[in-house]
mmCIF file of C-alpha atoms in Angstrom:
data_model
loop_
_atom_site.group_PDB
_atom_site.id
_atom_site.type_symbol
_atom_site.label_atom_id
_atom_site.label_comp_id
_atom_site.label_asym_id
_atom_site.label_seq_id
_atom_site.Cartn_x
_atom_site.Cartn_y
_atom_site.Cartn_z
ATOM 1 C CA MET T 468 37.108 44.888 -45.690
ATOM 2 C CA SER T 469 37.673 45.559 -41.981
ATOM 3 C CA THR T 470 33.983 46.303 -41.440
ATOM 4 C CA THR T 471 33.050 42.962 -42.974
ATOM 5 C CA HIS T 472 35.643 41.210 -40.839
ATOM 6 C CA GLU T 473 34.402 42.897 -37.664
ATOM 7 C CA THR T 474 30.811 41.963 -38.509
ATOM 8 C CA SER T 475 31.871 38.340 -38.996
ATOM 9 C CA LEU T 476 33.667 38.301 -35.642
ATOM 10 C CA THR T 477 30.664 39.819 -33.903
ATOM 11 C CA SER T 478 28.391 37.206 -35.437
ATOM 12 C CA THR T 479 30.748 34.401 -34.399
ATOM 13 C CA ASP T 480 31.022 35.778 -30.866
ATOM 14 C CA GLY T 481 27.217 35.912 -30.651
ATOM 15 C CA VAL T 482 26.900 32.269 -31.696
ATOM 16 C CA LEU T 483 29.553 31.194 -29.192
ATOM 17 C CA ALA T 484 27.847 33.191 -26.449
ATOM 18 C CA ARG T 485 24.542 31.497 -27.191
ATOM 19 C CA LEU T 486 26.215 28.076 -27.175
ATOM 20 C CA ARG T 487 27.880 28.812 -23.825
ATOM 21 C CA ALA T 488 24.554 29.984 -22.415
ATOM 22 C CA ALA T 489 22.841 26.842 -23.668
ATOM 23 C CA TRP T 490 25.470 24.687 -21.967
ATOM 24 C CA THR T 491 25.387 26.585 -18.678
ATOM 25 C CA PRO T 492 24.328 24.190 -15.897
ATOM 26 C CA PRO T 493 20.637 24.664 -15.087
ATOM 27 C CA SER T 494 19.983 26.798 -12.024
ATOM 28 C CA ILE T 495 18.513 25.277 -8.885
ATOM 29 C CA ARG T 496 15.364 27.281 -9.572
ATOM 30 C CA LEU T 497 14.982 25.670 -13.001
ATOM 31 C CA GLN T 498 15.726 22.220 -11.555
ATOM 32 C CA ARG T 499 13.001 22.700 -8.936
ATOM 33 C CA ILE T 500 10.495 23.894 -11.536
ATOM 34 C CA LEU T 501 11.152 20.784 -13.623
ATOM 35 C CA ALA T 502 10.909 18.586 -10.520
ATOM 36 C CA LEU T 503 7.619 20.233 -9.576
ATOM 37 C CA LEU T 504 6.241 19.586 -13.068
ATOM 38 C CA LEU T 505 7.308 15.950 -12.705
ATOM 39 C CA LEU T 506 5.588 15.706 -9.321
ATOM 40 C CA LEU T 507 2.372 17.245 -10.666
ATOM 41 C CA GLY T 508 2.520 14.921 -13.653
ATOM 42 C CA GLN T 509 2.979 11.835 -11.473
ATOM 43 C CA GLY T 510 -0.088 12.790 -9.464
ATOM 44 C CA GLY T 511 -2.049 13.916 -12.514
ATOM 45 C CA ILE T 512 -1.669 10.688 -14.439
ATOM 46 C CA THR T 513 -3.237 8.779 -11.549
ATOM 47 C CA VAL T 514 -6.287 11.055 -11.903
ATOM 48 C CA THR T 515 -6.561 10.436 -15.643
ATOM 49 C CA GLY T 516 -6.164 6.729 -14.903
ATOM 50 C CA SER T 517 -9.125 6.940 -12.527
ATOM 51 C CA LEU T 518 -11.137 8.640 -15.277
ATOM 52 C CA VAL T 519 -10.357 5.646 -17.483
ATOM 53 C CA ARG T 520 -11.740 3.384 -14.759
ATOM 54 C CA VAL T 521 -14.933 5.220 -13.851
ATOM 55 C CA THR T 522 -15.921 5.821 -17.486
ATOM 56 C CA GLY T 523 -15.416 2.146 -18.343
ATOM 57 C CA SER T 524 -12.737 3.013 -20.899
ATOM 58 C CA GLY T 525 -10.052 0.593 -19.779
ATOM 59 C CA LEU T 526 -10.292 -1.481 -22.950
ATOM 60 C CA GLY T 527 -10.883 1.472 -25.269
ATOM 61 C CA CYS T 528 -7.456 0.419 -26.511
ATOM 62 C CA ASP T 529 -7.625 -3.358 -26.218
ATOM 63 C CA THR T 530 -3.977 -4.251 -26.704
ATOM 64 C CA TRP T 531 -0.519 -2.917 -25.864
ATOM 65 C CA PRO T 532 1.739 -1.215 -26.887
ATOM 66 C CA LEU T 533 -0.568 -0.668 -29.871
ATOM 67 C CA CYS T 534 -4.054 0.716 -29.310
ATOM 68 C CA HIS T 535 -5.668 -1.977 -31.454
ATOM 69 C CA GLU T 536 -4.224 -4.878 -33.374
ATOM 70 C CA GLY T 537 -2.222 -3.362 -36.215
ATOM 71 C CA SER T 538 -2.839 0.242 -35.188
ATOM 72 C CA LEU T 539 -0.976 2.521 -32.804
ATOM 73 C CA VAL T 540 -3.895 4.959 -32.691
ATOM 74 C CA PRO T 541 -7.657 4.511 -32.135
ATOM 75 C CA VAL T 542 -9.657 2.892 -34.953
ATOM 76 C CA ALA T 543 -13.181 4.009 -35.821
ATOM 77 C CA GLY T 544 -15.710 1.380 -34.729
ATOM 78 C CA ALA T 545 -13.215 -0.766 -32.783
ATOM 79 C CA ALA T 546 -14.700 0.547 -29.511
ATOM 80 C CA PRO T 547 -16.887 3.509 -28.535
ATOM 81 C CA TRP T 548 -14.997 6.639 -29.599
ATOM 82 C CA ILE T 549 -15.173 8.234 -26.157
ATOM 83 C CA HIS T 550 -13.624 5.150 -24.539
ATOM 84 C CA GLN T 551 -10.841 5.107 -27.124
ATOM 85 C CA ALA T 552 -10.192 8.822 -26.659
ATOM 86 C CA ILE T 553 -9.968 8.569 -22.864
ATOM 87 C CA GLU T 554 -7.722 5.496 -22.807
ATOM 88 C CA PHE T 555 -5.487 6.715 -25.649
ATOM 89 C CA GLY T 556 -5.271 10.151 -24.039
ATOM 90 C CA ASN T 557 -4.065 8.557 -20.805
ATOM 91 C CA ARG T 558 -1.370 6.733 -22.757
ATOM 92 C CA LEU T 559 -0.267 9.974 -24.431
ATOM 93 C CA LEU T 560 0.069 11.613 -21.017
ATOM 94 C CA ALA T 561 2.558 8.900 -20.097
ATOM 95 C CA ILE T 562 4.747 10.155 -22.958
ATOM 96 C CA VAL T 563 4.513 13.730 -21.652
ATOM 97 C CA LEU T 564 5.394 12.485 -18.166
ATOM 98 C CA SER T 565 8.407 10.617 -19.576
ATOM 99 C CA ALA T 566 9.588 13.825 -21.230
ATOM 100 C CA ALA T 567 9.361 15.637 -17.880
ATOM 101 C CA ALA T 568 11.359 12.873 -16.191
ATOM 102 C CA VAL T 569 14.037 13.038 -18.901
ATOM 103 C CA ALA T 570 14.235 16.834 -18.526
ATOM 104 C CA VAL T 571 14.762 16.546 -14.768
ATOM 105 C CA LEU T 572 17.413 13.844 -15.163
ATOM 106 C CA VAL T 573 19.313 15.818 -17.806
ATOM 107 C CA ALA T 574 19.117 18.980 -15.678
ATOM 108 C CA VAL T 575 20.522 17.405 -12.510
ATOM 109 C CA VAL T 576 23.240 15.529 -14.422
ATOM 110 C CA ARG T 577 24.321 18.696 -16.215
ATOM 111 C CA ALA T 578 24.326 20.557 -12.906
ATOM 112 C CA LYS T 579 26.538 17.782 -11.454
ATOM 113 C CA ARG T 580 24.283 17.286 -8.468
ATOM 114 C CA ARG T 581 25.102 14.717 -5.816
ATOM 115 C CA SER T 582 24.435 11.029 -6.459
ATOM 116 C CA GLU T 583 21.283 10.892 -4.283
ATOM 117 C CA ILE T 584 19.535 13.457 -6.492
ATOM 118 C CA ILE T 585 20.646 11.811 -9.732
ATOM 119 C CA TRP T 586 19.484 8.443 -8.385
ATOM 120 C CA LEU T 587 16.037 9.826 -7.517
ATOM 121 C CA ALA T 588 15.708 11.392 -10.983
ATOM 122 C CA GLY T 589 16.810 8.160 -12.657
ATOM 123 C CA ALA T 590 14.407 6.111 -10.535
ATOM 124 C CA SER T 591 11.551 8.386 -11.617
ATOM 125 C CA LEU T 592 12.311 7.804 -15.290
ATOM 126 C CA ALA T 593 12.814 4.042 -14.846
ATOM 127 C CA GLY T 594 9.608 3.804 -12.823
ATOM 128 C CA ILE T 595 7.585 5.372 -15.629
ATOM 129 C CA GLY T 596 8.872 2.672 -17.976
ATOM 130 C CA VAL T 597 7.936 -0.049 -15.510
ATOM 131 C CA GLN T 598 4.493 1.519 -15.110
ATOM 132 C CA ALA T 599 3.960 1.425 -18.870
ATOM 133 C CA VAL T 600 4.640 -2.320 -18.867
ATOM 134 C CA ILE T 601 2.323 -2.924 -15.887
ATOM 135 C CA GLY T 602 -0.394 -0.890 -17.603
ATOM 136 C CA GLY T 603 -0.003 -3.042 -20.685
ATOM 137 C CA MET T 604 -0.286 -6.176 -18.534
ATOM 138 C CA SER T 605 -3.542 -4.936 -17.007
ATOM 139 C CA VAL T 606 -5.021 -4.407 -20.478
ATOM 140 C CA LEU T 607 -3.838 -7.783 -21.799
ATOM 141 C CA MET T 608 -5.290 -9.476 -18.679
ATOM 142 C CA ASN T 609 -8.674 -7.745 -19.127
ATOM 143 C CA LEU T 610 -8.262 -5.471 -16.099
ATOM 144 C CA HIS T 611 -8.161 -8.150 -13.404
ATOM 145 C CA TRP T 612 -8.307 -6.341 -10.089
ATOM 146 C CA TRP T 613 -4.821 -7.235 -8.918
ATOM 147 C CA THR T 614 -3.188 -5.974 -12.126
ATOM 148 C CA VAL T 615 -5.001 -2.663 -11.690
ATOM 149 C CA ALA T 616 -3.842 -2.527 -8.059
ATOM 150 C CA LEU T 617 -0.273 -3.200 -9.195
ATOM 151 C CA HIS T 618 -0.658 -0.316 -11.637
ATOM 152 C CA PHE T 619 -1.849 2.146 -8.975
ATOM 153 C CA LEU T 620 0.500 1.377 -6.101
ATOM 154 C CA PRO T 621 3.762 2.014 -8.023
ATOM 155 C CA SER T 622 2.268 5.367 -9.058
ATOM 156 C CA MET T 623 2.117 6.298 -5.389
ATOM 157 C CA ILE T 624 5.755 5.242 -4.990
ATOM 158 C CA LEU T 625 6.663 7.471 -7.933
ATOM 159 C CA VAL T 626 4.779 10.382 -6.362
ATOM 160 C CA TRP T 627 6.810 9.805 -3.169
ATOM 161 C CA ILE T 628 10.083 9.731 -5.142
ATOM 162 C CA ALA T 629 9.163 12.888 -7.082
ATOM 163 C CA ALA T 630 8.297 14.694 -3.827
ATOM 164 C CA LEU T 631 11.619 13.686 -2.264
ATOM 165 C CA LEU T 632 13.423 14.813 -5.417
ATOM 166 C CA TYR T 633 11.719 18.206 -5.257
ATOM 167 C CA MET T 634 12.874 18.630 -1.655
ATOM 168 C CA ARG T 635 16.428 17.358 -2.142
ATOM 169 C CA ILE T 636 17.105 19.542 -5.176
ATOM 170 C CA ALA T 637 16.719 22.623 -2.944
ATOM 171 C CA GLU T 638 19.587 21.502 -0.728
ATOM 172 C CA THR T 639 23.243 22.467 -0.964
ATOM 173 C CA ASP T 640 25.160 19.402 -2.104
ATOM 174 C CA ASP T 641 28.345 20.027 -0.130
ATOM 175 C CA ALA T 642 26.589 20.805 3.177
ATOM 176 C CA GLN T 643 26.451 18.216 5.932
ATOM 177 C CA PRO T 644 23.047 16.564 6.588
ATOM 178 C CA GLN T 645 21.395 17.877 9.740
ATOM 179 C CA ARG T 646 18.779 16.148 11.862
ATOM 180 C CA ARG T 647 15.879 18.559 12.368
ATOM 181 C CA PHE T 648 13.509 16.356 14.413
ATOM 182 C CA SER T 649 13.912 14.452 17.632
ATOM 183 C CA SER T 650 14.522 10.734 17.224
ATOM 184 C CA ILE T 651 10.988 9.852 18.327
ATOM 185 C CA ALA T 652 9.415 12.369 15.940
ATOM 186 C CA ARG T 653 11.524 10.983 13.094
ATOM 187 C CA THR T 654 10.441 7.464 14.045
ATOM 188 C CA PHE T 655 6.784 8.458 13.962
ATOM 189 C CA THR T 656 7.150 9.937 10.472
ATOM 190 C CA ILE T 657 8.387 6.529 9.345
ATOM 191 C CA VAL T 658 5.616 4.688 11.223
ATOM 192 C CA ALA T 659 3.083 7.022 9.622
ATOM 193 C CA ALA T 660 4.517 6.295 6.172
ATOM 194 C CA VAL T 661 4.138 2.547 6.788
ATOM 195 C CA ALA T 662 0.557 3.117 7.942
ATOM 196 C CA LEU T 663 -0.082 5.110 4.762
ATOM 197 C CA SER T 664 1.112 2.186 2.659
ATOM 198 C CA LEU T 665 -1.493 -0.005 4.382
ATOM 199 C CA VAL T 666 -4.161 2.612 3.628
ATOM 200 C CA LEU T 667 -3.230 2.529 -0.058
ATOM 201 C CA ILE T 668 -3.093 -1.270 -0.269
ATOM 202 C CA THR T 669 -6.475 -1.749 1.413
ATOM 203 C CA GLY T 670 -7.876 1.029 -0.782
ATOM 204 C CA THR T 671 -6.969 -0.897 -3.926
ATOM 205 C CA MET T 672 -8.761 -3.918 -2.461
ATOM 206 C CA VAL T 673 -11.913 -1.885 -1.883
ATOM 207 C CA THR T 674 -11.716 -0.662 -5.472
ATOM 208 C CA GLY T 675 -11.003 -4.183 -6.713
ATOM 209 C CA SER T 676 -14.223 -5.492 -5.188
ATOM 210 C CA GLY T 677 -16.308 -2.403 -5.989
ATOM 211 C CA PRO T 678 -18.573 -1.488 -8.893
ATOM 212 C CA HIS T 679 -16.043 0.180 -11.219
ATOM 213 C CA SER T 680 -14.323 -2.605 -13.146
ATOM 214 C CA GLY T 681 -12.578 -0.262 -15.561
ATOM 215 C CA ASP T 682 -14.402 -1.321 -18.706
ATOM 216 C CA ALA T 683 -18.091 -1.469 -19.514
ATOM 217 C CA GLY T 684 -17.730 -4.853 -21.205
ATOM 218 C CA VAL T 685 -15.862 -6.604 -18.416
ATOM 219 C CA GLY T 686 -18.511 -6.354 -15.727
ATOM 220 C CA MET T 687 -17.564 -8.104 -12.477
ATOM 221 C CA GLU T 688 -15.345 -10.674 -14.168
ATOM 222 C CA GLY T 689 -11.893 -10.712 -12.605
ATOM 223 C CA ARG T 690 -13.005 -8.677 -9.589
ATOM 224 C CA LEU T 691 -11.909 -9.328 -6.014
ATOM 225 C CA ASP T 692 -14.472 -11.724 -4.574
ATOM 226 C CA LEU T 693 -14.706 -10.243 -1.079
ATOM 227 C CA ASP T 694 -17.364 -8.173 0.637
ATOM 228 C CA THR T 695 -16.813 -4.531 -0.294
ATOM 229 C CA ARG T 696 -18.341 -3.185 2.925
ATOM 230 C CA MET T 697 -16.050 -5.319 5.057
ATOM 231 C CA LEU T 698 -13.011 -4.179 3.051
ATOM 232 C CA ALA T 699 -14.165 -0.579 3.415
ATOM 233 C CA TYR T 700 -14.140 -0.992 7.204
ATOM 234 C CA VAL T 701 -10.597 -2.410 7.070
ATOM 235 C CA HIS T 702 -9.533 0.478 4.822
ATOM 236 C CA ALA T 703 -11.108 2.984 7.218
ATOM 237 C CA ALA T 704 -9.346 1.399 10.191
ATOM 238 C CA ALA T 705 -6.003 1.740 8.396
ATOM 239 C CA MET T 706 -6.866 5.361 7.645
ATOM 240 C CA TYR T 707 -7.576 6.100 11.314
ATOM 241 C CA VAL T 708 -4.277 4.499 12.326
ATOM 242 C CA TYR T 709 -2.489 6.698 9.807
ATOM 243 C CA LEU T 710 -4.326 9.787 11.018
ATOM 244 C CA PHE T 711 -3.455 8.952 14.625
ATOM 245 C CA THR T 712 0.257 8.466 13.897
ATOM 246 C CA THR T 713 0.301 11.725 11.923
ATOM 247 C CA LEU T 714 -1.367 13.625 14.772
ATOM 248 C CA VAL T 715 1.182 12.188 17.201
ATOM 249 C CA THR T 716 3.929 13.400 14.862
ATOM 250 C CA VAL T 717 2.381 16.886 14.814
ATOM 251 C CA TYR T 718 2.257 16.916 18.630
ATOM 252 C CA LEU T 719 5.913 15.865 18.862
ATOM 253 C CA LEU T 720 6.989 18.514 16.364
ATOM 254 C CA ARG T 721 5.110 21.138 18.355
ATOM 255 C CA ARG T 722 6.552 19.922 21.655
ATOM 256 C CA ASP T 723 10.096 19.879 20.313
ATOM 257 C CA HIS T 724 9.806 23.298 18.633
ATOM 258 C CA ALA T 725 10.572 21.802 15.233
ATOM 259 C CA PRO T 726 11.405 24.168 12.340
ATOM 260 C CA LYS T 727 8.413 26.169 11.174
ATOM 261 C CA ASP T 728 8.537 24.871 7.602
ATOM 262 C CA ALA T 729 8.333 21.280 8.838
ATOM 263 C CA PHE T 730 5.487 22.058 11.230
ATOM 264 C CA ARG T 731 3.509 23.844 8.481
ATOM 265 C CA THR T 732 3.986 20.828 6.221
ATOM 266 C CA ALA T 733 2.601 18.584 8.973
ATOM 267 C CA LEU T 734 -0.466 20.817 9.374
ATOM 268 C CA VAL T 735 -1.135 20.799 5.615
ATOM 269 C CA LEU T 736 -0.833 17.002 5.679
ATOM 270 C CA VAL T 737 -3.448 16.774 8.448
ATOM 271 C CA GLY T 738 -5.743 19.063 6.451
ATOM 272 C CA ALA T 739 -5.336 16.892 3.348
ATOM 273 C CA LEU T 740 -6.100 13.799 5.425
ATOM 274 C CA LEU T 741 -9.325 15.327 6.704
ATOM 275 C CA VAL T 742 -10.408 16.169 3.153
ATOM 276 C CA GLN T 743 -9.584 12.624 2.064
ATOM 277 C CA TRP T 744 -11.524 11.236 5.027
ATOM 278 C CA ALA T 745 -14.570 13.320 4.047
ATOM 279 C CA ILE T 746 -14.419 12.063 0.461
ATOM 280 C CA GLY T 747 -14.112 8.459 1.660
ATOM 281 C CA VAL T 748 -17.108 8.783 3.988
ATOM 282 C CA THR T 749 -19.119 10.310 1.149
ATOM 283 C CA GLN T 750 -18.193 7.395 -1.094
ATOM 284 C CA PHE T 751 -19.206 4.881 1.548
ATOM 285 C CA TYR T 752 -22.667 6.316 2.146
ATOM 286 C CA LEU T 753 -23.437 7.181 -1.484
ATOM 287 C CA GLY T 754 -22.307 3.859 -2.921
ATOM 288 C CA VAL T 755 -19.089 5.103 -4.580
ATOM 289 C CA PRO T 756 -20.523 7.471 -7.199
ATOM 290 C CA ARG T 757 -18.249 7.910 -10.200
ATOM 291 C CA TRP T 758 -17.496 11.575 -9.602
ATOM 292 C CA THR T 759 -15.937 10.871 -6.208
ATOM 293 C CA VAL T 760 -13.289 8.461 -7.494
ATOM 294 C CA PRO T 761 -11.009 10.977 -9.304
ATOM 295 C CA MET T 762 -11.247 13.268 -6.263
ATOM 296 C CA HIS T 763 -10.220 10.429 -3.940
ATOM 297 C CA ILE T 764 -7.325 9.444 -6.216
ATOM 298 C CA ALA T 765 -6.140 13.056 -6.527
ATOM 299 C CA MET T 766 -6.123 13.482 -2.766
ATOM 300 C CA SER T 767 -4.189 10.222 -2.411
ATOM 301 C CA SER T 768 -1.379 11.811 -4.418
ATOM 302 C CA VAL T 769 -1.565 14.980 -2.312
ATOM 303 C CA VAL T 770 -1.366 12.991 0.925
ATOM 304 C CA VAL T 771 1.554 10.874 -0.321
ATOM 305 C CA ALA T 772 3.432 13.967 -1.514
ATOM 306 C CA PHE T 773 3.066 15.814 1.795
ATOM 307 C CA CYS T 774 3.928 12.688 3.746
ATOM 308 C CA ALA T 775 7.142 12.545 1.700
ATOM 309 C CA PHE T 776 7.752 16.272 2.280
ATOM 310 C CA LEU T 777 7.430 15.786 6.027
ATOM 311 C CA TYR T 778 9.764 12.800 5.972
ATOM 312 C CA ALA T 779 12.327 14.813 3.972
ATOM 313 C CA HIS T 780 12.187 17.687 6.468
ATOM 314 C CA GLY T 781 13.519 15.391 9.175
ATOM 315 C CA ARG T 782 17.022 15.295 7.731
ATOM 316 C CA ARG T 783 18.294 17.958 5.327
ATOM 317 C CA ARG T 784 21.492 19.446 4.027
ATOM 318 C CA MET T 785 21.435 23.044 5.148
ATOM 319 C CA PRO T 786 21.350 25.814 4.156
ATOM 320 C CA THR T 787 18.626 25.123 1.620
ATOM 321 C CA LEU T 788 18.190 27.204 -1.518
ATOM 322 C CA VAL T 789 14.508 28.101 -1.917
#
């Protein structure tokens, strides 16, 4: 009898131990891993969205939230199967991204992180919902250029938010924020971020007037009726302004002996900008071949993320847990 009773107690203790372990607040390491997955997902879905555009699959699913009238999933013969697969696959990735955002939000709430971190996690999840609605609008409006631009630009904001979240999670909540840059260096990081927003806006205008409408059946209907070459020059000018302000920031960080992690981030950002510049020049002289578009979009996310990293380095709660 006693052996049976002891076995029962041991079993009960094991269940309780597992329940306590399951309810243990997630570690900072786990929170950062989840935040990194969210950041990669935010950037990745912009790449799959560009694949939708350059393959002409934007109306592979011609309605929203259903794929086709009366069907949540692709329908044989409703559109070319490859177009349906690419567009529907992009929509499925949005569900995966939502799951990542929920996981991050639950993790930081359970860990009782400070309000700034919880707000950033909540904004990421809310932003994905808003993006789903904007994506549906672009489909229902037959991919008019401005709806596609409205779909892309919030994605860059969400990449920025996810990058900030990744950085802030590493901080100690009860530490006092410390300024790590000089005032002028901090100002230039903000000026550079504003310049980057102009680069992104003018980039959507170049795309809106260019050859890739997003669907093979749409053609140039609903495109931006401005000269693409002229818009490309404006976009390039904005890019050079952004590069200049970033280089000034790097100089100031070097002059002021800024922390090494911040300075390394600035150097990586400059490297990413040079890669993006090379892709853009290639697009200009080759007439925007399809294969260059996903590369350009991917590097946009990289540049935005490292711009956000650099901004976050300027003011942190130390010591950080990395």
